[in-house]
């Protein structure tokens, strides 16, 4: 059978691309919740290509079949849109990328694109590595990057060990992110990017994003922001000048906790001193089609749709979770066994004013309940127990409703002791830099009634008055045997 020729496919691709662009443009004019619910999946696409499926289908297939050699060649040469091979592209993954790009770009007039990855850590690696490349004309030129020290423990390790120690790429540490001179003084001609996490996990570090973006851009550098804790429902850094946003989608976006997922979202035409026009024009698309094709940090289509399904309700969820957290924080503030409560929504927090400038519930000004821009501060908080590391462990061990785990963003309340979990690898010195004392408990308040969460914390704190703790025995789910409880005299 003779082929209709490559132009047949190129023309069809042009029509399809124009249709998709038009569809995305239409969605961009919708409100936040509408975008979150529908993303880029339309009724037309459902009826024409997906058996009318109301919910985005999960394409578990590894690869796509082609009509003939011409179509295959055009697809693999990226001349036409393609699903070719699921390490590179997959329709289900594309729906997730589409909705995240729109949500991070919401409220700004800049166009955004997104690539999702297997985890938040691979998103960070995907976002920073393209800037850490050797200039062939100056192979021995040193490289550095400027980043806050108040970052997620995994990020700290990636920067300190994988980059700085193993590759001799210097991490220039911003210790006090609220001192703008400090950011600027660390930048020189060998700097490749500027990076910050806000609010930071767990320390709730926060800085003046717009001012830091100005500093980065003045030096022709991109600003990369890890905005996991806020989610696009509360903060969209691109609107404030950031070039690239990384998300551990695993957390509040993917609240049901079914899987691990990361995302890189970028504005079109990022600022960078790397001479690579394609990368500059559409950073997320560039890393999707080239470096990530070759490195392979892709996500399963199953996980992509599970994440997508949670994202539909992100705005109302972040509203409820923030309200619950504020109530719990107020309770702890006056508790006799608490040394300090750290939550950006408390007026006593030194960064409350600054956080209030940036953390605003999307569309609150048109919401019947609020009718004006309304601050919501998310569901990450932490508190310092009055007492040493052992006392802190006793309180932690006494939780019955709040889960002990190194997780956050869940629909269920979860607590951890960062010093012995998320931030254990970086050692005492690293923890000091990141501001992680051993009596700090990180709590991520879920969607339970806040009074029940408060009740659980209150009874747990009463171990400091001499109450006994019960610990379930380590049966490791063997044979589904119900575990007995062991008594531990505290
Ligand atoms: C969890 C987390 C990450 C890492 O994401 P994973 O999905 O666990 O790989 C990065 N940044 C922040 C702020 C996080 O909380």
PDB file of C-alpha atoms and ligand atoms in Angstrom, residues 119-121 124 152 155 197 201 226 228-229 248 250-251 260-261 408, ligand 1:
ATOM      1  CA  UNK A 119       8.919  12.396  41.907  1.00  0.00           C
ATOM      2  CA  UNK A 120       9.457  15.844  43.359  1.00  0.00           C
ATOM      3  CA  UNK A 121      13.168  15.106  43.610  1.00  0.00           C
ATOM      4  CA  UNK A 124      14.116  19.403  41.000  1.00  0.00           C
ATOM      5  CA  UNK A 152      13.272  20.087  52.038  1.00  0.00           C
ATOM      6  CA  UNK A 155      16.728  18.897  48.278  1.00  0.00           C
ATOM      7  CA  UNK A 197      11.647  27.080  48.588  1.00  0.00           C
ATOM      8  CA  UNK A 201       9.273  22.452  54.579  1.00  0.00           C
ATOM      9  CA  UNK A 226       9.746  25.033  45.020  1.00  0.00           C
ATOM     10  CA  UNK A 228       5.014  22.463  47.024  1.00  0.00           C
ATOM     11  CA  UNK A 229       3.725  23.654  50.386  1.00  0.00           C
ATOM     12  CA  UNK A 248       6.311  17.700  44.679  1.00  0.00           C
ATOM     13  CA  UNK A 250       3.040  13.895  45.849  1.00  0.00           C
ATOM     14  CA  UNK A 251       2.035  16.265  48.627  1.00  0.00           C
ATOM     15  CA  UNK A 260       4.752   9.837  44.079  1.00  0.00           C
ATOM     16  CA  UNK A 261       4.830  12.525  41.410  1.00  0.00           C
ATOM     17  CA  UNK A 408       2.609  15.783  54.312  1.00  0.00           C
TER      18      UNK A 408
HETATM   19  C1  LIG B   1       8.501  16.118  49.508  1.00  0.00           C
HETATM   20  C2  LIG B   1       9.104  17.320  48.970  1.00  0.00           C
HETATM   21  C3  LIG B   1       9.976  17.256  47.868  1.00  0.00           C
HETATM   22  C4  LIG B   1      10.350  15.940  47.233  1.00  0.00           C
HETATM   23  O1  LIG B   1       9.258  15.373  46.577  1.00  0.00           O
HETATM   24  P1  LIG B   1       9.079  13.784  46.362  1.00  0.00           P
HETATM   25  O2  LIG B   1       7.810  13.722  45.582  1.00  0.00           O
HETATM   26  O3  LIG B   1       9.012  13.151  47.709  1.00  0.00           O
HETATM   27  O4  LIG B   1      10.260  13.320  45.591  1.00  0.00           O
HETATM   28  C5  LIG B   1      10.502  18.426  47.394  1.00  0.00           C
HETATM   29  N1  LIG B   1      10.199  19.614  47.954  1.00  0.00           N
HETATM   30  C6  LIG B   1       9.354  19.707  49.000  1.00  0.00           C
HETATM   31  C7  LIG B   1       9.057  21.054  49.575  1.00  0.00           C
HETATM   32  C8  LIG B   1       8.786  18.573  49.553  1.00  0.00           C
HETATM   33  O5  LIG B   1       7.969  18.679  50.599  1.00  0.00           O
END
